[in-house]
mmCIF file of C-alpha atoms in Angstrom:
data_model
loop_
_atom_site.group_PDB
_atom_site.id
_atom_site.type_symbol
_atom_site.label_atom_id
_atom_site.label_comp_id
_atom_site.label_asym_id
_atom_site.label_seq_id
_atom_site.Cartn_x
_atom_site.Cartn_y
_atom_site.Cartn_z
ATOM 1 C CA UNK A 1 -20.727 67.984 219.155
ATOM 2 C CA UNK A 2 -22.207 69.584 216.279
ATOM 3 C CA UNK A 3 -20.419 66.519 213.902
ATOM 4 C CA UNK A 4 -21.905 64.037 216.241
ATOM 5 C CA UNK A 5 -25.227 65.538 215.956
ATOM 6 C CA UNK A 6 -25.363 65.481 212.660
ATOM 7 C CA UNK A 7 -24.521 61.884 212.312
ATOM 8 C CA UNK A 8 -26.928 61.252 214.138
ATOM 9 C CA UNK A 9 -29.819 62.577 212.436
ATOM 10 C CA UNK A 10 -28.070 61.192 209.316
ATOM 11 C CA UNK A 11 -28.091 57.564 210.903
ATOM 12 C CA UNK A 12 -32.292 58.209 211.911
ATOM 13 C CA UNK A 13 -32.743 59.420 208.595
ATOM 14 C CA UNK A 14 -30.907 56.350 207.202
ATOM 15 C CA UNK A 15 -33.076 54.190 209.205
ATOM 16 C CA UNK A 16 -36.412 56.103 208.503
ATOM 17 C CA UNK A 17 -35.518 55.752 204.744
ATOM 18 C CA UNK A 18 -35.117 51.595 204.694
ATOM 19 C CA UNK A 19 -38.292 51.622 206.796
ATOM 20 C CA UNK A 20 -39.999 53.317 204.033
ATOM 21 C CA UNK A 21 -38.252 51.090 201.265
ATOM 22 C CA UNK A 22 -38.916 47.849 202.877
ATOM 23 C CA UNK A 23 -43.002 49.100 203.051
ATOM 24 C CA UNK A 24 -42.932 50.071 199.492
ATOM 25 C CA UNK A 25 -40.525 47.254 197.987
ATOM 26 C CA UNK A 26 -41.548 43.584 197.802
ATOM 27 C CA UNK A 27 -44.990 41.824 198.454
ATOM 28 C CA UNK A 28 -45.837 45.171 200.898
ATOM 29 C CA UNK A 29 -45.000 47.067 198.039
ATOM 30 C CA UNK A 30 -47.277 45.201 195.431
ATOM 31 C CA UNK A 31 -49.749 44.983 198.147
ATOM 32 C CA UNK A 32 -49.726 48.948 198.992
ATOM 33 C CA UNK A 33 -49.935 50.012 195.351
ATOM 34 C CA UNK A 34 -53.153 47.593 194.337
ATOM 35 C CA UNK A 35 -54.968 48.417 197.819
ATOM 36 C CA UNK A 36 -55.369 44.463 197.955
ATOM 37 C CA UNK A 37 -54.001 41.108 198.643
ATOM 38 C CA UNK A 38 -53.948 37.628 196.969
ATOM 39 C CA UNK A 39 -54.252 34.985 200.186
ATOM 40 C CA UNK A 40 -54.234 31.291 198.181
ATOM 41 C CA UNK A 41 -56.716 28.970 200.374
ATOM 42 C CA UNK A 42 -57.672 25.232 200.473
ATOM 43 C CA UNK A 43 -61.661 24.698 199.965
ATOM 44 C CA UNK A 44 -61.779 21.374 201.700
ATOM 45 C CA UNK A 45 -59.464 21.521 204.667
ATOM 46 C CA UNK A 46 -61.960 21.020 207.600
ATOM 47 C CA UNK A 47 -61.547 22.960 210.177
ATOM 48 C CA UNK A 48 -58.371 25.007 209.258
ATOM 49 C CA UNK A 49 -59.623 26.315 205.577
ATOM 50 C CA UNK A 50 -62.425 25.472 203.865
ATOM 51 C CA UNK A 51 -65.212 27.471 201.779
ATOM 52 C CA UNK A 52 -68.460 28.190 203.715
ATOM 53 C CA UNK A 53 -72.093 27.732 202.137
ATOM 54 C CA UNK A 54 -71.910 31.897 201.050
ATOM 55 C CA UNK A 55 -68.845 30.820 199.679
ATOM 56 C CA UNK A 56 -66.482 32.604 201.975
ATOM 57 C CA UNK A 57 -62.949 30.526 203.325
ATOM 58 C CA UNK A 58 -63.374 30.014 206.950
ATOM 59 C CA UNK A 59 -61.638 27.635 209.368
ATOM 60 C CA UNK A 60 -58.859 28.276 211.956
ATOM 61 C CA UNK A 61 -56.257 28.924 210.085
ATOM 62 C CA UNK A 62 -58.324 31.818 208.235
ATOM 63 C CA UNK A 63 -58.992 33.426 211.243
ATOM 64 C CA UNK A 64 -55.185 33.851 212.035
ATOM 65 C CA UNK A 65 -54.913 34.728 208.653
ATOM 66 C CA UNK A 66 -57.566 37.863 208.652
ATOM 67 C CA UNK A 67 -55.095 38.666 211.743
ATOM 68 C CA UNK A 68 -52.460 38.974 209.680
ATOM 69 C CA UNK A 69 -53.981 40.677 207.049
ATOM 70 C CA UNK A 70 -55.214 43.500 209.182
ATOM 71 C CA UNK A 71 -51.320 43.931 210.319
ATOM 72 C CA UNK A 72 -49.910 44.220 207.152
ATOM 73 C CA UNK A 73 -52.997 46.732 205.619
ATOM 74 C CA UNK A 74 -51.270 49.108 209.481
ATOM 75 C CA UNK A 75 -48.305 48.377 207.762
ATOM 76 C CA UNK A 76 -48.587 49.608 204.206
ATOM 77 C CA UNK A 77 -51.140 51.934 205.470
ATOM 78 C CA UNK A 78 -53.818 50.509 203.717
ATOM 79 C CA UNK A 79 -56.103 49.146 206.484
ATOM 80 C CA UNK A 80 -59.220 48.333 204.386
ATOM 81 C CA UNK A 81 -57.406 45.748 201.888
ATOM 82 C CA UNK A 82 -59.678 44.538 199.700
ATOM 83 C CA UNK A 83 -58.746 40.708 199.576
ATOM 84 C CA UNK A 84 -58.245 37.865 196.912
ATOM 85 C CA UNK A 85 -59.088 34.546 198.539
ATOM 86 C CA UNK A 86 -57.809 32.328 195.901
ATOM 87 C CA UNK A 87 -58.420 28.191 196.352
ATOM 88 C CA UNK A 88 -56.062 25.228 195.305
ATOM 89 C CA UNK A 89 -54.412 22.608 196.325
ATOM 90 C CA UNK A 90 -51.207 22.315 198.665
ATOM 91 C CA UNK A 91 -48.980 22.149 195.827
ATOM 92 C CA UNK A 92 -50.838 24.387 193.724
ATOM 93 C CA UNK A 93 -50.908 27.436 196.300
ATOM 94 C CA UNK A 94 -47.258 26.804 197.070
ATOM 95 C CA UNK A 95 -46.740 27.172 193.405
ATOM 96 C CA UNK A 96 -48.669 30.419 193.339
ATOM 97 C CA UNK A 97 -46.628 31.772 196.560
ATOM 98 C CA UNK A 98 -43.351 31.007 194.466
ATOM 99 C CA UNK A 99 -44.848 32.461 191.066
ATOM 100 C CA UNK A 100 -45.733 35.368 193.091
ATOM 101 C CA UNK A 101 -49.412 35.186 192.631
ATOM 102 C CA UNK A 102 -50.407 34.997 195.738
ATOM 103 C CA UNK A 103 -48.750 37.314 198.716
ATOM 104 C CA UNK A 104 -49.301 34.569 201.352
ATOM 105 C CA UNK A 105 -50.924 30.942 201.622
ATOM 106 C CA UNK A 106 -53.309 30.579 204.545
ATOM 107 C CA UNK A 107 -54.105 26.564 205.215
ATOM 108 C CA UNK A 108 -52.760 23.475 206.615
ATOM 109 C CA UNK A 109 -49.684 23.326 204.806
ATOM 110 C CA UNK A 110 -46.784 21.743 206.443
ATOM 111 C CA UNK A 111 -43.233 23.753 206.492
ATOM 112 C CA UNK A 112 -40.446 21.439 205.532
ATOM 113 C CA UNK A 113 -36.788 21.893 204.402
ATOM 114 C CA UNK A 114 -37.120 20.737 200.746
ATOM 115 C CA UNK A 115 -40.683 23.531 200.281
ATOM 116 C CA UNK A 116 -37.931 26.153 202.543
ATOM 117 C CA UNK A 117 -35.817 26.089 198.663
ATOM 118 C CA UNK A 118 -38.841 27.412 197.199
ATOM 119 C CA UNK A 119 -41.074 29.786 199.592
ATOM 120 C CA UNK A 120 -40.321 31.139 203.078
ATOM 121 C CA UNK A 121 -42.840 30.576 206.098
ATOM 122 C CA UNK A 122 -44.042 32.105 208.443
ATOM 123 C CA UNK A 123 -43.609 31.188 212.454
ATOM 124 C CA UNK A 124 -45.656 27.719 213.657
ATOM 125 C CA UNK A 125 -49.587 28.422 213.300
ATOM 126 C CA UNK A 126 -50.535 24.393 214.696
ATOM 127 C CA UNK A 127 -48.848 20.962 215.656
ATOM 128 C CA UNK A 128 -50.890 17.761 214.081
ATOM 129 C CA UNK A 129 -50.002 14.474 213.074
ATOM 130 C CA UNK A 130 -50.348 12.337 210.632
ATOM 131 C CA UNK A 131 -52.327 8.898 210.994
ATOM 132 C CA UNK A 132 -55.212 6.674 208.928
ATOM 133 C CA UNK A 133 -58.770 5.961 209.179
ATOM 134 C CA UNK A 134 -60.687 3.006 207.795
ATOM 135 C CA UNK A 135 -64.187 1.162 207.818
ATOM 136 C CA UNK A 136 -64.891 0.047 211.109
ATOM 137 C CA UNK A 137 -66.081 -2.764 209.916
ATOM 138 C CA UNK A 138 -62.461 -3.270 208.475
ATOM 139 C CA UNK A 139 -59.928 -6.035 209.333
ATOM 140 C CA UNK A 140 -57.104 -3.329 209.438
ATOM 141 C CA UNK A 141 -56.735 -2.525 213.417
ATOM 142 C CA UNK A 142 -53.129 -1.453 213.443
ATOM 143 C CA UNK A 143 -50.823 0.597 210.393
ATOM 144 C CA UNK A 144 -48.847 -2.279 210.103
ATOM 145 C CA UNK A 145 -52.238 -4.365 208.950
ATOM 146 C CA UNK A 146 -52.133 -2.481 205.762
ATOM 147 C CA UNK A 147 -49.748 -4.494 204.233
ATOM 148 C CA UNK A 148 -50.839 -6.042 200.699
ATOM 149 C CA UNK A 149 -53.859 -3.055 200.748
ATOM 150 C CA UNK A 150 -54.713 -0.061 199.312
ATOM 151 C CA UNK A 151 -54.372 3.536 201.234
ATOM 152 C CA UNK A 152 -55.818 6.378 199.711
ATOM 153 C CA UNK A 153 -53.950 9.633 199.875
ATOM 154 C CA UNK A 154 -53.987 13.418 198.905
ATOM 155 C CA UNK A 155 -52.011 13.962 195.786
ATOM 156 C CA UNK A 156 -48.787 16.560 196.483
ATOM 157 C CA UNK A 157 -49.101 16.601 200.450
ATOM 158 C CA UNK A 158 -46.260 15.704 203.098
ATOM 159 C CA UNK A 159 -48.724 12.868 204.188
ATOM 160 C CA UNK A 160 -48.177 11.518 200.491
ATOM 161 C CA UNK A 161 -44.283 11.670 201.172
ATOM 162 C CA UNK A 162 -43.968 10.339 204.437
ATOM 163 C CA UNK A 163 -46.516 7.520 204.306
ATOM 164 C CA UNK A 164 -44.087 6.272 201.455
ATOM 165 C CA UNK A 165 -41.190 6.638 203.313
ATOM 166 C CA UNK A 166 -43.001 4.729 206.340
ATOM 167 C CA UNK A 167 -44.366 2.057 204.730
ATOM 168 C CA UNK A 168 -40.635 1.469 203.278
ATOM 169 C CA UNK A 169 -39.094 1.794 206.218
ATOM 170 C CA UNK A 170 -40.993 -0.564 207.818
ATOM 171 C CA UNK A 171 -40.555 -2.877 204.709
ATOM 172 C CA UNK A 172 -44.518 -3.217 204.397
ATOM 173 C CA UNK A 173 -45.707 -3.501 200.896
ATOM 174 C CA UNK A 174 -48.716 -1.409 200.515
ATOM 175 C CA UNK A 175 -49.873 0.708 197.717
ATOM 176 C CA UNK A 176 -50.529 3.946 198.027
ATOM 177 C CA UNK A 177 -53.048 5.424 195.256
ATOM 178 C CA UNK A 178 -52.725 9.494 195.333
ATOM 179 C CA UNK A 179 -56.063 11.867 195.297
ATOM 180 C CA UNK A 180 -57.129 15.285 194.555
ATOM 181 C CA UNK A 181 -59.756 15.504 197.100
ATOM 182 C CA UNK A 182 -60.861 13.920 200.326
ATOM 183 C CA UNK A 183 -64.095 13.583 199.381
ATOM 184 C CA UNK A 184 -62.349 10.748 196.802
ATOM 185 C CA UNK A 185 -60.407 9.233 199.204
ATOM 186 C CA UNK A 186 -63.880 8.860 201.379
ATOM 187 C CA UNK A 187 -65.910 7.752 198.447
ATOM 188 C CA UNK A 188 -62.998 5.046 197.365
ATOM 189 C CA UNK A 189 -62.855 4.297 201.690
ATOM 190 C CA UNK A 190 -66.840 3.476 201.187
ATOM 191 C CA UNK A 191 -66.707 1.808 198.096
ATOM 192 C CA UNK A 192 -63.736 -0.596 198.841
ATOM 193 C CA UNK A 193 -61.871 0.833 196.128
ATOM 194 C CA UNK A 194 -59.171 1.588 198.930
ATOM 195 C CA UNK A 195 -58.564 0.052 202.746
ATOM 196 C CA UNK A 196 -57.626 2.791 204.170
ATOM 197 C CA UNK A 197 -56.998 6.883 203.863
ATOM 198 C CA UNK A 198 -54.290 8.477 205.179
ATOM 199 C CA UNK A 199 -53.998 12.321 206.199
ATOM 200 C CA UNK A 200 -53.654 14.998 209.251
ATOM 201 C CA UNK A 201 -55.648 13.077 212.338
ATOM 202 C CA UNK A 202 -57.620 16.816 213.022
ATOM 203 C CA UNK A 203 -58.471 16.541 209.536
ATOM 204 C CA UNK A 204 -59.552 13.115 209.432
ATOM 205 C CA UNK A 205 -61.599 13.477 212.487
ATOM 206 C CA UNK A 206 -63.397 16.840 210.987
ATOM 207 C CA UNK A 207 -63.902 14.660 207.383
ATOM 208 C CA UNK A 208 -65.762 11.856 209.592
ATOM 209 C CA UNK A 209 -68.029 14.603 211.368
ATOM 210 C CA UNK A 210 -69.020 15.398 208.555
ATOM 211 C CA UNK A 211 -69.730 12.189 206.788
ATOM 212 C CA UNK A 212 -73.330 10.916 206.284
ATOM 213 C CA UNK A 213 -72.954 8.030 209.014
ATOM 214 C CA UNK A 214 -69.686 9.158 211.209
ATOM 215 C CA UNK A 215 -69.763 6.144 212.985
ATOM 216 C CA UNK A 216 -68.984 3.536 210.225
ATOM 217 C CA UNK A 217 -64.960 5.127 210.495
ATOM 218 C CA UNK A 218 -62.452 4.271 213.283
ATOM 219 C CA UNK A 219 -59.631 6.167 213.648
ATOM 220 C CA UNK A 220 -56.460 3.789 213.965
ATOM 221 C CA UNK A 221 -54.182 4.885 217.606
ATOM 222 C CA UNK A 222 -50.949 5.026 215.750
ATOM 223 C CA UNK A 223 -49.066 8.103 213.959
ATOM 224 C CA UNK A 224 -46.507 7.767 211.431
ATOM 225 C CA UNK A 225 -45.590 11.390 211.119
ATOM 226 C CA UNK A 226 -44.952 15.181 212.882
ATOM 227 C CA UNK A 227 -47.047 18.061 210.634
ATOM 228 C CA UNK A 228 -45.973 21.624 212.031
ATOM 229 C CA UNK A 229 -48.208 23.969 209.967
ATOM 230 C CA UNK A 230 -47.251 27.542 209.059
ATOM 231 C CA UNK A 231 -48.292 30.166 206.417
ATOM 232 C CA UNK A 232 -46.095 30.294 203.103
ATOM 233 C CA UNK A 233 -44.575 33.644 201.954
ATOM 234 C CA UNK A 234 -42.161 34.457 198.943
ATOM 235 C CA UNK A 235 -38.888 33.327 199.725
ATOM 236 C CA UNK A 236 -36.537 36.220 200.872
ATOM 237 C CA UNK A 237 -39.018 38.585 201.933
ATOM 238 C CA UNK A 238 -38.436 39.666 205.669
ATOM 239 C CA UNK A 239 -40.716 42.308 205.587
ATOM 240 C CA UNK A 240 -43.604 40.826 204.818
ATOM 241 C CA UNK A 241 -42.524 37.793 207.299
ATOM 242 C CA UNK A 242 -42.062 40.186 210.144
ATOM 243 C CA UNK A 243 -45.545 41.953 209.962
ATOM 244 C CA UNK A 244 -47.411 38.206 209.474
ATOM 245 C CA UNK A 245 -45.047 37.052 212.363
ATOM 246 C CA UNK A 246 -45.949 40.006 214.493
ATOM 247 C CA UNK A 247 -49.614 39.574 213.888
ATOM 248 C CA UNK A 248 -49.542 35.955 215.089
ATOM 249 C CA UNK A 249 -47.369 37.265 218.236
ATOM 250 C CA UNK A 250 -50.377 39.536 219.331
ATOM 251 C CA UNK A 251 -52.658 36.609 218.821
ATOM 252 C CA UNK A 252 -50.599 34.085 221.024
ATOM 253 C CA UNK A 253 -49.543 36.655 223.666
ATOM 254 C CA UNK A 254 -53.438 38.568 224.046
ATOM 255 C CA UNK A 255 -54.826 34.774 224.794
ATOM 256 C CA UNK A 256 -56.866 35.180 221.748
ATOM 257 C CA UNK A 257 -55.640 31.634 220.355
ATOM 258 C CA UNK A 258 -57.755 30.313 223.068
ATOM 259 C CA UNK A 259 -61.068 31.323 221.477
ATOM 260 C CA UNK A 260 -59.900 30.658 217.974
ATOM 261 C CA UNK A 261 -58.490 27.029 219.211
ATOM 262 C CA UNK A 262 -61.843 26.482 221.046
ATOM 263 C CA UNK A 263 -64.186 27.871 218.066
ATOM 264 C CA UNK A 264 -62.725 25.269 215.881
ATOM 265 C CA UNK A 265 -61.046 22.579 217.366
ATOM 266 C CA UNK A 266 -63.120 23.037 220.874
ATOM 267 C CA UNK A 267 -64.841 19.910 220.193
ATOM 268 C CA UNK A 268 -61.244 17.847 220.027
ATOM 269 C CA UNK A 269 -60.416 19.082 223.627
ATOM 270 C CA UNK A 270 -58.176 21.407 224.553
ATOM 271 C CA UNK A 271 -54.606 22.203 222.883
ATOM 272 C CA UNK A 272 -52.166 19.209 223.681
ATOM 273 C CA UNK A 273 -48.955 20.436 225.843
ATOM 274 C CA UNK A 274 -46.980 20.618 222.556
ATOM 275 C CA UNK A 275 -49.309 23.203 221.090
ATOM 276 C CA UNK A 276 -49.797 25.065 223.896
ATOM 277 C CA UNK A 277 -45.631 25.043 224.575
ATOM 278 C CA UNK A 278 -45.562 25.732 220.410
ATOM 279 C CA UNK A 279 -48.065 29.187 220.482
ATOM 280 C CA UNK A 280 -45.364 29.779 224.027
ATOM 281 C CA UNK A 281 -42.320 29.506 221.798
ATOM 282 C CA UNK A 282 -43.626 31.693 218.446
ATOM 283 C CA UNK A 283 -44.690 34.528 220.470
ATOM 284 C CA UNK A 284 -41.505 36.610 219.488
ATOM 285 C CA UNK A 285 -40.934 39.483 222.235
ATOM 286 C CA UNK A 286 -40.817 43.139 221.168
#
């Protein structure tokens, strides 16, 4: 009895002690020791991150993203983080998640196998698609009228990669001329310079909103491509996964989603069954 007993509180103390290491190795070690955290942000990615007028990221995904933040400052103990917001684009804050410069990458970003060999993810955050808007005055009605034009897109996305594959798939000659911005792609849209601009339909429809005369844009009805968004993390670090994955957990399972979802995408109805069964299916039970 007395051998088992000891065992026992051997095995708890064995436990207690890789609780401790996990908390003080890794990103939640790094974090814990500077009392802050580097959270790499897109300025221009309407409504899921973009940079306010007081110069502040906001959007939907930024609100998930405080979430998570506040769980892993209970985590490491350290519940007044100071944070880093630190802007780029996709591939440049994938590049700082794998460099290790920032501890997580709060946007829009699309997780796919081939950015799985270089950063890890977190679970789903949002299901979009991908499609194209032109002029309205424009003689392109369907994707398949783009042959023999121009279609603007943003340099280093998924949209980038897949319109490509599309378009070749489908044997329609188009060219494709990569951006940096989507203010670019809208100013080459206006200026003729391209036919067409290809990117994540909630995006497109928040980049018209906010365009000086919305209603000289159609949307075209077809998609060419599935966009799950998540947050990017260093690869191999399950600790720092589990406490972002657990924050988004309390966020799906409390109903909170519903007033994030309706504070910034309120205005494009409400979530599609796909969402709604996707924030069902990532919140992970105790």
């Amino acid at each position: 009895m007395k051998r088992m007993l000891i065992g026992l509180l051997a095995s708890a103390s064995l436990v207690a002690t890789v609780a401790v290491a996990q908390t003080t190795s890794g990103a939640l070690g790094r974090i814990k020791a500077a009392k802050a955290i580097n959270v790499a942000v897109s300025p221009d990615a309407l409504p899921f991150s973009f940079i306010e007028l007081n110069g502040e990221p906001a959007g939907y995904s930024i609100d998930l993203c405080k979430r998570a933040i506040a769980q892993i400052g209970r985590a490491v103990g350290e519940p007044n983080l100071k944070v880093n917001w630190i802007r780029g684009t996709t591939p440049a804050r994938l590049q700082m998640v794998a460099d290790g410069k920032a501890d997580i990458e709060c946007a829009n970003t699309t997780q796919t196998l081939a950015r799985l060999a270089n950063v890890d993810f977190s679970n789903l955050v949002f299901i979009d698609a991908a499609g194209v808007v032109v002029r309205h005055a424009s003689p392109v009605h369907r994707i398949t009228d783009v042959a023999g034009r121009k279609i603007a897109v943003l340099k280093g996305t998924t949209t980038e990669s897949r319109l490509n594959a599309w378009l070749k798939s489908k044997s329609i000659a188009a060219t494709v001329v990569p951006v940096d911005t989507p203010a670019t792609a809208l100013a080459m849209l206006d200026s003729g310079e391209a036919d067409a601009f290809a990117n994540d339909k909630i995006r497109l429809v928040g980049l018209i909103a906010q365009a000086k005369d919305p209603k000289a844009y159609a949307m075209l009805a077809e998609e060419f491509s599935y966009e799950p968004y998540a947050f990017a993390l260093p690869r191999g670090d399950s600790a720092l996964r589990l406490e972002v994955n657990r924050a988004l957990t309390q966020v799906y399972v409390s109903g909170e989603i519903e007033r994030i979802f309706s504070q910034w995408l309120g205005a494009f109805g409400r979530p599609t069954g796909l969402l709604a069964a996707m924030y069902l299916l990532n919140a992970i039970p105790d």
